[in-house]
Amino acid sequence: MRWLLMWLLMTAQPVHAEFNPQSVVMNCLICHDSEKNSSSGEVPDLAGLTSAELHQALLDFKYDRRFATLMPRIAKGYSDAEIQAVADWLSQ
Amino acid sequence: MDRRHFLKFSAAGGALLTGCAPFQVKDTKAHVVVIGGGFGGATAAKTLRLLDANLKITLIEPKTQYVTCPGSNWLFAGITNLTQLSVDYRTLQVQYDIDLVTQSVATIERNIRQIRLTNGDSIGYDRLILSPGITFKWDAIAGYSAEIAAIFPHAWQAGLQTRILAQQLQAMPQGGVVLIVAPPDPYRCPPGPYERASMMACWIKQHNPRAKILILDSKRSFSKQRLFEAGWRANYGYGTANSLIEWHSLADNSINELHKASKTVISEFGDRFTGDVLNIIPAQMAANLAMHAGLTNPHGWCDINPLTSQSVEDDCIHVIGDAAQFTPMPKSAFAANSQAKACAMAVFNLIHQQPMSEPHWINTCYSLIAPEQGISVVGVYRLDDEKRRIIAVEGAGGVSHAFEEQISRSEAGYARSVYQNLIKNSFG
Ligand SMILES: Cc1cc2nc3c(=O)[nH]c(=O)nc-3n(C[C@H](O)[C@H](O)[C@H](O)COP(=O)(O)OP(=O)(O)OC[C@H]3O[C@@H](n4cnc5c(N)ncnc54)[C@H](O)[C@@H]3O)c2cc1C
């Protein structure tokens, strides 16, 4: 599934540098600590979420279906296919 | 075609970049040297190690303790101190196997890929990552200098000056005036002067309520202006006669002179402003080392190829952080961290002769208006279709929805939490 997706991403846009979800995810980790359980009021920790949950949350942020202070402004920066790849990468 | 143009040309086509082949034979470890242990340099060293367990990585930084500029404005409201803002390099050394050299770099001998330290030692490199931060254009304000900055602090490189400025604020006579001279673009941390004014206002509101903060700005507008002004109205009487903060735009009439004895700053057309505490933040450019190494453009910043962050002047040297020109990204610690990661990926791919992956960047800058009220600005960045320029993704990013009680309370909490994570993510 992931490879099919990568292939789709790469063939959809004629780019010479390939899309790599790791390049996006490294930025998410500036705010989302991967090792710590966050307490309330802190940036939530993503460790426990499945790929499907991450995917749903990010699409909800992107399409303004879920209220949030910050994430909608970030999620709007990526195509739906990129969001899928990011969710897959993060959940591994 | 000379080397510089070849680099630009080949990078634009997205082809593999060559021209900086390792000096060493193939099976010895490649050596990557990182200069500057700020947000850019620390993150680059750490990320490279996460990508490659075998590289030899050296980090050169003269200070053993680094005081973060992010969070340093909070000192003026009395909600943090220099100890809380300090980090060291122990985790990078021990946990990430990074060779730390506690020295200053005197020169970069580019022709032989060697660094000369101020103690006379030299260090060779296969690739160099430069994140040396900024220096100030001292000649922009007559009468101001590095020495005078000990008396009228810029506090734009956090540390002792931040504490001196806070002490001056606290010692100011009742009803005194603080002048903040805000710099022209581009400079590190675009919302910084306005967050500083907010945090100072928070302190004087409690301890010196007849005092005033005047921001003398060489710009016509500033970062998150609508939100700052809404926050100042809600907290500090902004717009009324008793406002604790006044913002004066002196566009085309910038402050260009300091009269030290009378604590007066003077503009091009001769307007004079006198204060009790003077916080003069001069115009900025890339740190001296970058200029001496011949890596800066006429404006004083380092032009890079955004695909790889290689200097347009030298394809063995990558420049990141405040010193580099990553327009339209602002100069921030968050951006420096993001640039360092994309750079580390590129360095890894170049060393292992693998195809480049597409770089992605994010910036977020939170500012506190009051200890429990925060605002933010976000940008999501990628390369344009030609892979030449960085663009802010349209429809993404932007500032907080509105200055509204519930949102700003949540964002104040996230500001603290993101600060903690940014430190941990950058320094280990
Ligand atoms: C008041 C204030 C508030 C800020 N708040 C925020 C914020 O909330 N969020 C945010 O994201 N950003 C913030 N910033 C911006 C942030 O501090 C900078 O953008 C960030 O530090 C840039 O990182 P850098 O690695 O480019 O440079 P620096 O962090 O300045 O690091 C450069 C390092 O290089 C070293 N160096 C320089 N020359 C040499 C040499 N010749 N040899 C060896 N080492 C050398 C220096 O000692 C220094 O440690 C703020 C800035 C200020 C002034």
Coordinates of C-alpha atoms and ligand atoms in Angstrom, one line a residue:
Chain A
M1 CA 0.0 0.0 0.0
R2 CA 2.7 2.4 1.0
W3 CA 4.7 1.7 -2.1
L4 CA 1.7 2.1 -4.3
L5 CA 1.1 5.4 -2.7
M6 CA 4.7 6.5 -3.1
W7 CA 4.6 5.5 -6.7
L8 CA 1.4 7.5 -7.2
L9 CA 2.9 10.5 -5.5
M10 CA 6.0 10.4 -7.6
T11 CA 4.2 9.9 -10.9
A12 CA 1.5 12.5 -10.2
Q13 CA 4.0 15.3 -10.0
P14 CA 7.0 15.5 -12.3
V15 CA 9.5 16.2 -9.6
H16 CA 13.1 15.1 -9.6
A17 CA 13.5 15.0 -5.8
E18 CA 11.1 12.4 -4.5
F19 CA 8.5 12.9 -1.8
N20 CA 9.7 11.2 1.4
P21 CA 7.2 11.3 4.4
Q22 CA 10.2 11.3 6.8
S23 CA 11.0 14.9 5.6
V24 CA 7.6 16.0 6.8
V25 CA 7.5 13.9 9.9
M26 CA 10.8 15.2 11.3
N27 CA 9.1 18.7 11.4
C28 CA 6.0 17.3 13.3
L29 CA 8.4 16.0 16.0
I30 CA 9.6 19.5 16.9
C31 CA 6.3 19.9 18.7
H32 CA 5.2 16.3 19.2
D33 CA 7.6 14.5 21.5
S34 CA 7.7 10.9 20.5
E35 CA 8.8 9.5 23.9
K36 CA 6.8 11.4 26.4
N37 CA 3.2 11.1 27.6
S38 CA 1.9 14.6 27.5
S39 CA -0.3 15.9 30.2
S40 CA -3.4 18.1 29.6
G41 CA -2.7 21.5 28.1
E42 CA 0.5 20.2 26.4
V43 CA 0.9 19.3 22.8
P44 CA -0.6 15.8 22.5
D45 CA 1.7 12.9 22.1
L46 CA 1.1 10.9 18.9
A47 CA 2.7 7.6 20.0
G48 CA -0.5 5.7 20.8
L49 CA -2.4 6.6 17.6
T50 CA -2.9 4.2 14.7
S51 CA -2.4 5.1 11.1
A52 CA -6.2 5.3 10.6
E53 CA -6.6 7.6 13.6
L54 CA -3.8 9.9 12.5
H55 CA -5.1 10.0 9.0
Q56 CA -8.6 10.9 10.2
A57 CA -7.4 13.6 12.6
L58 CA -5.2 15.2 9.9
L59 CA -8.0 15.3 7.3
D60 CA -10.4 16.7 10.0
F61 CA -7.9 19.4 10.7
K62 CA -7.3 20.1 7.0
Y63 CA -11.0 20.4 6.1
D64 CA -12.0 22.3 9.3
R65 CA -14.1 19.5 10.7
R66 CA -12.3 19.5 14.0
F67 CA -11.6 22.7 16.0
A68 CA -8.0 23.3 17.0
T69 CA -5.7 26.2 17.7
L70 CA -2.9 25.3 15.3
M71 CA -3.1 22.1 13.4
P72 CA -5.5 23.2 10.7
R73 CA -2.9 25.7 9.6
I74 CA -0.3 22.9 9.2
A75 CA -2.6 20.2 7.8
K76 CA -3.6 22.5 4.9
G77 CA 0.0 22.4 3.7
Y78 CA -0.2 18.8 2.4
S79 CA -2.2 16.9 -0.2
D80 CA -4.5 14.1 0.9
A81 CA -2.0 11.6 -0.5
E82 CA 0.9 13.2 1.4
I83 CA -1.3 13.1 4.6
Q84 CA -1.8 9.4 4.1
A85 CA 1.9 8.8 3.7
V86 CA 2.7 10.9 6.8
A87 CA 0.1 9.0 8.9
D88 CA 1.5 5.6 7.7
W89 CA 5.1 6.7 8.5
L90 CA 4.2 8.1 11.9
S91 CA 2.3 5.0 13.0
Q92 CA 5.3 2.7 12.4
Chain B
M1 CA 30.8 27.3 -16.7
D2 CA 32.4 28.0 -13.4
R3 CA 31.7 25.8 -10.4
R4 CA 29.3 28.1 -8.8
H5 CA 27.1 28.3 -11.8
F6 CA 27.3 24.6 -12.4
L7 CA 26.0 24.1 -8.9
K8 CA 23.1 26.5 -9.4
F9 CA 22.4 24.9 -12.8
S10 CA 22.6 21.3 -11.8
A11 CA 20.6 21.9 -8.6
A12 CA 17.8 23.5 -10.6
G13 CA 17.5 20.4 -12.7
G14 CA 17.4 18.3 -9.5
A15 CA 20.3 16.3 -10.7
L16 CA 22.8 14.6 -8.3
L17 CA 25.3 17.1 -7.1
T18 CA 28.9 16.2 -7.4
G19 CA 32.0 18.3 -7.3
C20 CA 32.6 17.7 -3.6
A21 CA 34.0 14.2 -3.7
P22 CA 35.4 13.0 -0.4
F23 CA 39.2 13.4 -0.1
Q24 CA 39.4 10.1 1.8
V25 CA 39.4 6.6 0.4
K26 CA 36.0 5.0 0.2
D27 CA 35.9 2.9 3.4
T28 CA 37.1 5.4 6.0
K29 CA 34.3 7.4 7.6
A30 CA 33.3 10.6 6.1
H31 CA 33.8 13.6 8.4
V32 CA 31.1 16.2 8.8
V33 CA 32.0 19.3 10.8
V34 CA 29.3 21.5 12.2
I35 CA 30.1 25.1 13.2
G36 CA 27.9 26.7 15.8
G37 CA 26.0 24.9 18.6
G38 CA 22.8 26.9 18.4
F39 CA 19.4 25.5 17.2
G40 CA 20.6 25.0 13.6
G41 CA 24.0 23.4 14.4
A42 CA 22.8 21.2 17.3
T43 CA 19.9 19.8 15.4
A44 CA 22.0 19.2 12.3
A45 CA 24.6 17.2 14.3
K46 CA 21.9 15.2 16.1
T47 CA 19.8 14.5 13.0
L48 CA 22.9 13.3 11.0
R49 CA 23.7 10.9 13.8
L50 CA 20.1 9.5 13.7
L51 CA 20.4 9.0 10.0
D52 CA 23.9 7.5 10.0
A53 CA 25.5 5.6 12.9
N54 CA 28.9 5.6 11.2
L55 CA 29.7 9.1 10.2
K56 CA 32.4 11.1 12.2
I57 CA 30.6 14.2 13.4
T58 CA 32.3 17.2 15.1
L59 CA 30.5 20.1 16.6
I60 CA 32.5 23.3 17.2
E61 CA 31.0 25.8 19.7
P62 CA 33.0 28.1 22.0
K63 CA 30.4 28.2 24.8
T64 CA 29.7 25.3 27.2
Q65 CA 26.3 26.7 28.1
Y66 CA 23.9 28.0 25.5
V67 CA 21.2 30.4 26.6
T68 CA 18.2 30.1 24.3
C69 CA 16.8 33.3 22.9
P70 CA 13.4 31.6 22.7
G71 CA 11.8 32.1 26.1
S72 CA 14.2 34.9 27.0
N73 CA 11.6 37.7 26.6
W74 CA 9.6 35.9 29.4
L75 CA 12.4 37.0 31.8
F76 CA 11.0 40.5 31.6
A77 CA 7.7 39.4 33.1
G78 CA 9.6 37.5 35.8
I79 CA 8.4 34.1 34.7
T80 CA 11.7 32.5 33.9
N81 CA 15.5 32.9 34.6
L82 CA 18.8 32.4 32.8
T83 CA 19.3 29.0 34.4
Q84 CA 16.0 27.7 33.1
L85 CA 16.9 29.0 29.7
S86 CA 20.3 27.3 29.6
V87 CA 21.2 24.1 27.8
D88 CA 24.6 22.2 27.4
Y89 CA 26.0 19.7 24.9
R90 CA 26.4 16.7 27.2
T91 CA 23.5 14.7 25.6
L92 CA 24.8 15.3 22.1
Q93 CA 28.2 14.1 23.2
V94 CA 27.3 11.1 25.2
Q95 CA 24.1 9.9 23.6
Y96 CA 24.7 10.9 20.0
D97 CA 28.5 10.3 19.9
I98 CA 29.2 13.8 18.6
D99 CA 32.8 15.1 19.1
L100 CA 32.5 18.4 20.8
V101 CA 35.3 21.0 20.3
T102 CA 34.8 23.9 22.7
Q103 CA 36.6 26.5 20.6
S104 CA 36.0 29.4 18.2
V105 CA 36.6 29.1 14.5
A106 CA 39.1 31.7 13.3
T107 CA 39.0 30.9 9.5
I108 CA 37.7 28.4 7.0
E109 CA 40.4 27.5 4.6
R110 CA 38.0 26.5 1.8
N111 CA 40.6 25.5 -0.7
I112 CA 42.0 22.7 1.5
R113 CA 38.7 22.0 3.3
Q114 CA 40.2 22.8 6.7
I115 CA 39.1 24.8 9.7
R116 CA 41.5 26.9 11.7
L117 CA 40.5 27.4 15.3
T118 CA 41.5 30.5 17.3
N119 CA 43.8 28.3 19.4
G120 CA 45.8 27.5 16.2
D121 CA 44.6 23.9 15.8
S122 CA 43.1 22.8 12.5
I123 CA 40.4 20.4 11.6
G124 CA 39.7 18.9 8.2
Y125 CA 36.3 18.2 6.8
D126 CA 34.5 16.4 4.0
R127 CA 31.4 18.5 4.4
L128 CA 30.9 21.5 6.5
I129 CA 27.6 22.6 8.0
L130 CA 27.6 26.3 9.1
S131 CA 25.1 27.7 11.6
P132 CA 26.9 30.6 13.1
G133 CA 23.9 32.9 13.7
I134 CA 24.0 36.7 13.3
T135 CA 26.1 39.7 14.0
F136 CA 25.0 43.4 14.2
K137 CA 25.5 46.2 11.7
W138 CA 27.1 48.4 14.3
D139 CA 27.6 51.3 12.0
A140 CA 23.8 51.7 11.4
I141 CA 23.4 53.7 14.6
A142 CA 26.2 56.3 15.2
G143 CA 27.4 56.2 18.8
Y144 CA 26.3 52.6 19.3
S145 CA 28.8 49.8 19.5
A146 CA 29.5 46.3 20.9
E147 CA 31.0 48.1 24.0
I148 CA 28.1 50.4 24.5
A149 CA 25.7 47.5 24.2
A150 CA 26.9 46.5 27.7
I151 CA 25.2 49.7 29.0
F152 CA 22.3 49.9 26.5
P153 CA 21.7 46.2 25.8
H154 CA 20.3 44.8 22.6
A155 CA 19.7 41.5 24.4
W156 CA 19.3 39.9 21.0
Q157 CA 21.7 37.1 21.8
A158 CA 20.4 35.9 25.1
G159 CA 22.6 35.8 28.1
L160 CA 24.0 38.4 30.5
Q161 CA 22.6 41.3 28.5
T162 CA 19.1 39.9 29.0
R163 CA 19.6 39.9 32.7
I164 CA 21.1 43.5 32.7
L165 CA 18.1 44.8 30.7
A166 CA 15.6 43.1 33.1
Q167 CA 17.4 44.7 36.0
Q168 CA 17.4 48.1 34.3
L169 CA 13.6 47.7 33.8
Q170 CA 13.1 46.8 37.5
A171 CA 15.3 49.7 38.7
M172 CA 13.6 52.3 36.5
P173 CA 12.1 55.3 38.4
Q174 CA 8.3 55.5 38.7
G175 CA 6.8 56.8 35.5
G176 CA 10.0 56.1 33.5
V177 CA 10.2 55.5 29.8
V178 CA 11.6 52.4 28.0
L179 CA 12.7 52.9 24.4
I180 CA 12.8 49.8 22.2
V181 CA 14.5 50.5 18.9
A182 CA 13.2 47.8 16.6
P183 CA 15.4 46.7 13.7
P184 CA 14.6 46.7 9.9
D185 CA 13.9 43.5 8.1
P186 CA 15.3 40.9 7.9
Y187 CA 16.3 40.1 11.4
R188 CA 16.1 37.1 13.8
C189 CA 12.7 36.6 15.3
P190 CA 10.3 39.0 13.6
P191 CA 7.7 39.0 16.5
G192 CA 10.5 39.3 19.1
P193 CA 10.5 43.1 19.8
Y194 CA 6.7 43.1 20.3
E195 CA 6.7 40.0 22.6
R196 CA 9.4 41.8 24.5
A197 CA 7.3 45.0 24.8
S198 CA 4.4 42.8 26.0
M199 CA 6.4 41.1 28.7
M200 CA 7.9 44.4 29.9
A201 CA 4.4 45.9 30.0
C202 CA 3.2 42.9 32.1
W203 CA 5.9 43.8 34.6
I204 CA 5.4 47.5 34.7
K205 CA 1.6 47.1 35.0
Q206 CA 2.2 45.5 38.4
H207 CA 5.2 47.5 39.6
N208 CA 5.4 50.8 37.8
P209 CA 2.0 51.5 36.3
R210 CA 2.7 55.1 35.2
A211 CA 5.7 54.0 33.1
K212 CA 5.6 53.6 29.4
I213 CA 7.2 51.6 26.6
L214 CA 7.9 53.3 23.3
I215 CA 8.6 51.1 20.3
L216 CA 10.5 53.1 17.7
D217 CA 10.2 51.0 14.6
S218 CA 11.9 51.4 11.2
K219 CA 9.1 49.3 9.7
R220 CA 5.6 50.2 8.6
S221 CA 4.0 47.1 10.0
F222 CA 5.2 44.1 12.0
S223 CA 4.6 40.4 12.5
K224 CA 1.2 39.4 14.0
Q225 CA 0.5 43.1 14.4
R226 CA -3.3 42.7 14.5
L227 CA -3.1 40.1 17.3
F228 CA -0.5 42.0 19.3
E229 CA -2.5 45.2 19.1
A230 CA -5.7 43.4 20.2
G231 CA -3.8 41.8 23.1
W232 CA -2.3 45.2 24.1
R233 CA -5.8 46.7 24.0
A234 CA -7.1 44.0 26.2
N235 CA -4.3 44.1 28.7
Y236 CA -2.3 47.4 28.6
G237 CA -4.7 50.2 27.6
Y238 CA -3.3 50.3 24.1
G239 CA -4.8 53.1 22.0
T240 CA -5.7 55.2 25.1
A241 CA -3.8 58.1 26.6
N242 CA -2.7 55.8 29.5
S243 CA -1.4 53.0 27.3
L244 CA 1.6 51.2 28.7
I245 CA 2.8 50.6 25.1
E246 CA 3.1 53.0 22.2
W247 CA 4.2 51.9 18.7
H248 CA 5.8 54.6 16.5
S249 CA 6.5 53.7 12.9
L250 CA 9.6 55.7 11.8
A251 CA 9.7 54.3 8.3
D252 CA 12.1 56.3 6.1
N253 CA 13.1 58.2 9.2
S254 CA 14.9 55.5 11.2
I255 CA 16.9 55.9 14.4
N256 CA 20.5 56.4 13.3
E257 CA 22.2 58.0 16.2
L258 CA 22.6 57.5 20.0
H259 CA 23.5 60.3 22.4
K260 CA 24.7 58.3 25.3
A261 CA 25.0 60.9 28.0
S262 CA 21.4 62.2 27.6
K263 CA 20.0 58.7 26.9
T264 CA 18.6 60.0 23.6
V265 CA 18.1 58.4 20.2
I266 CA 17.8 60.6 17.2
S267 CA 16.2 59.8 13.8
E268 CA 17.4 60.7 10.3
F269 CA 15.2 63.8 10.2
G270 CA 16.3 64.8 13.7
D271 CA 13.4 63.6 15.8
R272 CA 14.6 62.9 19.4
F273 CA 13.4 60.4 21.9
T274 CA 14.7 60.3 25.5
G275 CA 14.3 57.3 27.8
D276 CA 15.3 55.9 31.1
V277 CA 16.0 52.4 29.7
L278 CA 17.2 52.0 26.1
N279 CA 16.9 48.6 24.3
I280 CA 18.6 49.2 21.0
I281 CA 18.3 46.3 18.6
P282 CA 20.5 47.1 15.5
A283 CA 20.1 45.8 12.0
Q284 CA 21.6 42.4 11.5
M285 CA 23.6 40.2 9.1
A286 CA 25.2 36.7 9.1
A287 CA 27.9 36.2 11.7
N288 CA 31.4 37.5 10.9
L289 CA 32.8 34.0 10.1
A290 CA 30.4 33.6 7.1
M291 CA 31.5 37.0 5.7
H292 CA 35.2 36.3 6.2
A293 CA 34.8 33.0 4.5
G294 CA 33.4 34.7 1.5
L295 CA 30.0 33.1 1.8
T296 CA 27.8 36.2 2.1
N297 CA 25.9 38.3 -0.5
P298 CA 26.0 42.1 -0.6
H299 CA 23.3 42.3 2.0
G300 CA 25.3 40.2 4.4
W301 CA 23.4 36.9 4.3
C302 CA 24.5 33.5 2.8
D303 CA 22.7 32.5 -0.4
I304 CA 22.0 28.8 -0.6
N305 CA 20.6 26.2 -2.9
P306 CA 17.4 25.3 -1.0
L307 CA 17.3 21.8 -2.3
T308 CA 20.5 20.9 -0.4
S309 CA 21.3 24.1 1.6
Q310 CA 24.7 24.2 -0.1
S311 CA 26.2 27.6 -0.3
V312 CA 26.1 29.0 -3.8
E313 CA 29.8 29.9 -3.2
D314 CA 31.0 26.4 -2.2
D315 CA 29.3 23.1 -2.7
C316 CA 31.2 21.5 0.3
I317 CA 29.6 24.0 2.7
H318 CA 26.0 24.0 3.8
V319 CA 24.6 27.0 5.5
I320 CA 21.5 26.9 7.8
G321 CA 19.8 29.0 10.4
D322 CA 19.7 32.8 10.8
A323 CA 22.9 33.2 8.7
A324 CA 21.3 31.7 5.6
Q325 CA 18.8 33.2 3.2
F326 CA 15.8 30.8 3.3
T327 CA 13.3 33.5 2.3
P328 CA 10.3 33.5 2.7
M329 CA 11.0 31.5 5.9
P330 CA 11.6 33.9 8.9
K331 CA 14.7 33.7 11.0
S332 CA 13.7 31.6 14.0
A333 CA 14.9 28.8 16.1
F334 CA 12.0 26.6 14.9
A335 CA 13.0 27.4 11.3
A336 CA 16.7 26.7 12.0
N337 CA 15.7 23.3 13.4
S338 CA 13.6 22.5 10.4
Q339 CA 16.3 23.7 8.0
A340 CA 18.9 21.6 9.9
K341 CA 16.9 18.4 9.3
A342 CA 16.4 19.0 5.6
C343 CA 20.1 19.8 5.5
A344 CA 21.1 16.6 7.3
M345 CA 19.0 14.5 4.9
A346 CA 20.8 16.2 2.0
V347 CA 24.2 15.7 3.5
F348 CA 23.4 12.1 4.1
N349 CA 22.2 11.6 0.5
L350 CA 25.2 13.4 -0.9
I351 CA 27.7 11.4 1.1
H352 CA 26.0 8.1 0.2
Q353 CA 25.5 9.3 -3.4
Q354 CA 21.8 8.7 -3.1
P355 CA 19.1 10.7 -5.0
M356 CA 17.8 13.8 -3.2
S357 CA 14.5 13.6 -1.4
E358 CA 12.2 16.7 -1.5
P359 CA 12.8 18.9 1.5
H360 CA 9.9 20.1 3.7
W361 CA 9.9 22.8 6.3
I362 CA 7.6 24.2 8.9
N363 CA 7.9 27.3 11.0
T364 CA 5.9 28.2 14.1
C365 CA 6.5 31.2 16.4
Y366 CA 4.5 31.6 19.5
S367 CA 4.5 34.9 21.4
L368 CA 3.2 35.6 24.9
I369 CA 1.1 38.8 25.4
A370 CA 0.7 38.0 29.0
P371 CA 1.8 34.9 30.9
E372 CA -1.5 33.2 30.2
Q373 CA -2.2 34.7 26.8
G374 CA -0.5 33.4 23.6
I375 CA -0.6 34.0 19.9
S376 CA 1.1 32.2 17.0
V377 CA 2.1 32.4 13.4
V378 CA 2.7 29.3 11.2
G379 CA 4.2 28.7 7.8
V380 CA 4.5 25.5 5.8
Y381 CA 7.2 25.6 3.1
R382 CA 8.3 23.5 0.2
L383 CA 10.2 24.0 -3.1
D384 CA 8.4 25.4 -6.2
D385 CA 8.0 23.3 -9.3
E386 CA 11.4 24.2 -10.6
K387 CA 13.0 23.2 -7.3
R388 CA 14.7 26.6 -7.2
R389 CA 12.9 28.7 -4.7
I390 CA 11.2 28.1 -1.4
I391 CA 7.5 28.9 -1.3
A392 CA 5.0 29.2 1.5
V393 CA 2.2 26.7 0.7
E394 CA -0.8 28.7 -0.3
G395 CA -3.9 28.2 1.9
A396 CA -1.7 26.8 4.8
G397 CA -0.1 28.7 7.6
G398 CA -1.1 32.2 8.9
V399 CA -1.7 33.6 12.3
S400 CA -4.1 32.6 15.2
H401 CA -7.7 32.9 14.3
A402 CA -8.4 35.8 16.6
F403 CA -7.3 37.2 19.9
E404 CA -9.9 35.4 22.0
E405 CA -9.7 34.5 25.6
Q406 CA -10.1 30.7 25.4
I407 CA -7.8 30.3 22.3
S408 CA -5.1 32.6 23.7
R409 CA -5.1 30.7 27.0
S410 CA -4.6 27.3 25.2
E411 CA -1.9 28.9 23.0
A412 CA 0.0 30.2 26.1
G413 CA 0.1 26.6 27.3
Y414 CA 1.2 25.3 23.9
A415 CA 3.9 28.0 23.7
R416 CA 5.5 26.6 26.8
S417 CA 5.1 23.1 25.7
V418 CA 6.5 23.7 22.2
Y419 CA 9.4 25.5 23.7
Q420 CA 10.3 22.5 25.9
N421 CA 9.9 20.1 23.0
L422 CA 11.9 22.3 20.6
I423 CA 14.8 22.4 23.2
K424 CA 14.7 18.6 23.6
N425 CA 14.4 18.0 19.9
S426 CA 17.4 20.2 19.1
F427 CA 19.8 19.5 22.0
G428 CA 18.9 15.9 22.9
Ligands
LIG1 C1 14.5 37.8 22.1 C2 14.4 36.7 21.1 C3 13.4 35.8 21.2 C4 13.3 34.7 20.3 N1 12.2 33.9 20.4 C5 12.1 32.9 19.6 C6 11.0 31.9 19.7 O1 10.2 32.0 20.6 N2 11.0 30.9 18.8 C7 11.9 30.8 17.8 O2 11.7 29.8 17.0 N3 12.9 31.6 17.7 C8 13.1 32.7 18.5 N4 14.2 33.5 18.4 C9 15.1 33.4 17.3 C10 16.2 32.3 17.5 O3 16.9 32.6 18.7 C11 17.2 32.3 16.4 O4 16.5 32.3 15.2 C12 18.0 31.0 16.5 O5 18.8 31.1 17.6 C13 18.9 30.8 15.2 O6 19.7 29.6 15.4 P1 21.1 29.6 14.7 O7 21.6 28.2 14.9 O8 21.0 30.1 13.3 O9 22.0 30.6 15.5 P2 22.4 30.7 17.0 O10 21.3 30.1 17.9 O11 22.7 32.2 17.3 O12 23.7 29.9 17.2 C14 24.9 30.2 16.6 C15 26.0 29.6 17.4 O13 27.2 29.7 16.6 C16 28.3 30.0 17.5 N5 29.3 30.6 16.7 C17 29.3 31.9 16.1 N6 30.5 32.1 15.5 C18 31.3 31.1 15.7 C19 32.6 30.8 15.4 N7 33.4 31.6 14.7 N8 33.1 29.6 15.8 C20 32.4 28.7 16.5 N9 31.1 28.9 16.8 C21 30.6 30.1 16.5 C22 27.7 30.9 18.5 O14 28.5 30.8 19.7 C23 26.3 30.3 18.7 O15 26.2 29.5 19.8 C24 14.3 34.6 19.3 C25 15.3 35.5 19.2 C26 15.4 36.5 20.1 C27 16.6 37.5 20.0

